[in-house]
Each structure stands twice: as structure tokens, then as C-alpha cells.
Amino acid sequence: MKKNLTLLLAAALVAVLAGCGKPAAPKLTFKNTDVTGLGYAREFALTDHTGHPRTLADYKGKLVLVFFGYTQCPDVCPTTMADMAQVMQEMGPQAEQVQVLFVTVDPERDTQQLLAQYVPAFDKRFVGLYGDAAATARVAKEFKVYYAKVEGETDSSYTVDHTAGTYVFDREGKIRLFVRHGEKPAAIAHDLKLLLS
């Protein structure tokens, strides 16, 4: 019995010592919602505001922030885009490793020309993306984004209710974070810097 106990203790000591010298992988503590491993938001095929076809793979090597909105949005969209511009300032030189993408959920009104004026007005590095109604629906479904037209007083004065959050992808193109609307730019920049470290 005593011999068995000694052998067990010796085996436990060997196991502990075998782990010595191997630092544990640091656990990243994000301020936003960690969605690593989610089985959606994997791809899109849209056109950018310069007329070039784009997919998520085009931005591999950078952190990619994807926000769904529309140019005539009265509040959430311009606020989010202004916050993202502030995030870029907070990032300093590391901002060159970050790509912000604005995907319109209003393809009826958000033409290439309008996106080309609106999106880079917040930061010249930002890219606007659009597709026809079918492509928009496909991408929204892939990202589990809700959007719905709300009729206005005239046919062209409608608004669009939509999911108000931003998806963050790492440099390998894997989804990592969901940023809720209204998150402070400093907290977003904190998490982006963690992903770049």
C-alpha cells in the first residue's frame, strides 16, 4: 500500500514538473463580447464603393470590423461610424492593420456614388459595401443581421430598422468579437490591440 502511494506521488510530481517551464497561454480579457468560434458570419461577396468586387478574404492580414447600416440612418449609423473613426485615432500607427467595412442594408437608395461620399467622410480608409437586394439578403442571413423597411410619409422617405452592432474578425479571417452599439471607442481599441498583440 505504502509502495503504491509512493508511486502515485512520484507520478504526480513528474506530471507537475513536466508542465514547468511551459507558460500557460494568456487568456485574453476582452471588454466586448467574445464570439470566437461562432459558426456564422464567415463570408460575403459584395461590391465596394469604388466598384470592385470584395470578399472577406480580400482583407486577410488585417483586423476587420463589419457594420451593417444605411446612409440615411438618422442616428445609430452616423454615431457608430464616428465612433469607429475615433477608434482609428486611438489605435495610432496600429490603425493601418484595421479595416472598417460598412455594409448597406438599403441597396435601393445607397448607390455606389452615395457610399463613396458617405463612408470615407468618416475616415478615408473605411470601405462601403453594397449588393443588390438578393446579395444583401444573403449576407445579412449569413451574419444573422435583422433589417426591415419601415414605411415613411412618401415612398422614398422610409427608414430601415436593423441590427446595430459590429463584428470583429482577426487577421486570419476568424470571427472574434461582437461590439454592441454605444460601446466606447477606448474599449473597442483596447480589444483590437489585444487581437494584434
JSON list of N, CA, C and O in Angstrom, two decimals, residues 21 23 42 45 107:
[
{"chain": "A", "resi": 21, "resn": "GLY", "atom": "N", "xyz": [8.04, 25.35, -16.84]},
{"chain": "A", "resi": 21, "resn": "GLY", "atom": "CA", "xyz": [8.79, 25.93, -17.95]},
{"chain": "A", "resi": 21, "resn": "GLY", "atom": "C", "xyz": [7.93, 26.20, -19.17]},
{"chain": "A", "resi": 21, "resn": "GLY", "atom": "O", "xyz": [8.37, 26.83, -20.11]},
{"chain": "A", "resi": 23, "resn": "PRO", "atom": "N", "xyz": [4.93, 28.25, -20.19]},
{"chain": "A", "resi": 23, "resn": "PRO", "atom": "CA", "xyz": [3.97, 29.25, -19.73]},
{"chain": "A", "resi": 23, "resn": "PRO", "atom": "C", "xyz": [2.58, 28.97, -20.31]},
{"chain": "A", "resi": 23, "resn": "PRO", "atom": "O", "xyz": [2.45, 28.58, -21.46]},
{"chain": "A", "resi": 42, "resn": "ARG", "atom": "N", "xyz": [-19.24, 34.03, -41.88]},
{"chain": "A", "resi": 42, "resn": "ARG", "atom": "CA", "xyz": [-17.99, 33.51, -42.44]},
{"chain": "A", "resi": 42, "resn": "ARG", "atom": "C", "xyz": [-17.58, 34.18, -43.74]},
{"chain": "A", "resi": 42, "resn": "ARG", "atom": "O", "xyz": [-16.42, 34.18, -44.09]},
{"chain": "A", "resi": 45, "resn": "ALA", "atom": "N", "xyz": [-19.93, 38.39, -50.36]},
{"chain": "A", "resi": 45, "resn": "ALA", "atom": "CA", "xyz": [-19.49, 38.73, -51.72]},
{"chain": "A", "resi": 45, "resn": "ALA", "atom": "C", "xyz": [-20.31, 39.95, -52.12]},
{"chain": "A", "resi": 45, "resn": "ALA", "atom": "O", "xyz": [-21.49, 39.84, -52.44]},
{"chain": "A", "resi": 107, "resn": "PRO", "atom": "N", "xyz": [-30.01, 48.82, -50.22]},
{"chain": "A", "resi": 107, "resn": "PRO", "atom": "CA", "xyz": [-29.43, 48.85, -51.57]},
{"chain": "A", "resi": 107, "resn": "PRO", "atom": "C", "xyz": [-30.27, 49.66, -52.57]},
{"chain": "A", "resi": 107, "resn": "PRO", "atom": "O", "xyz": [-29.75, 50.09, -53.59]}
]
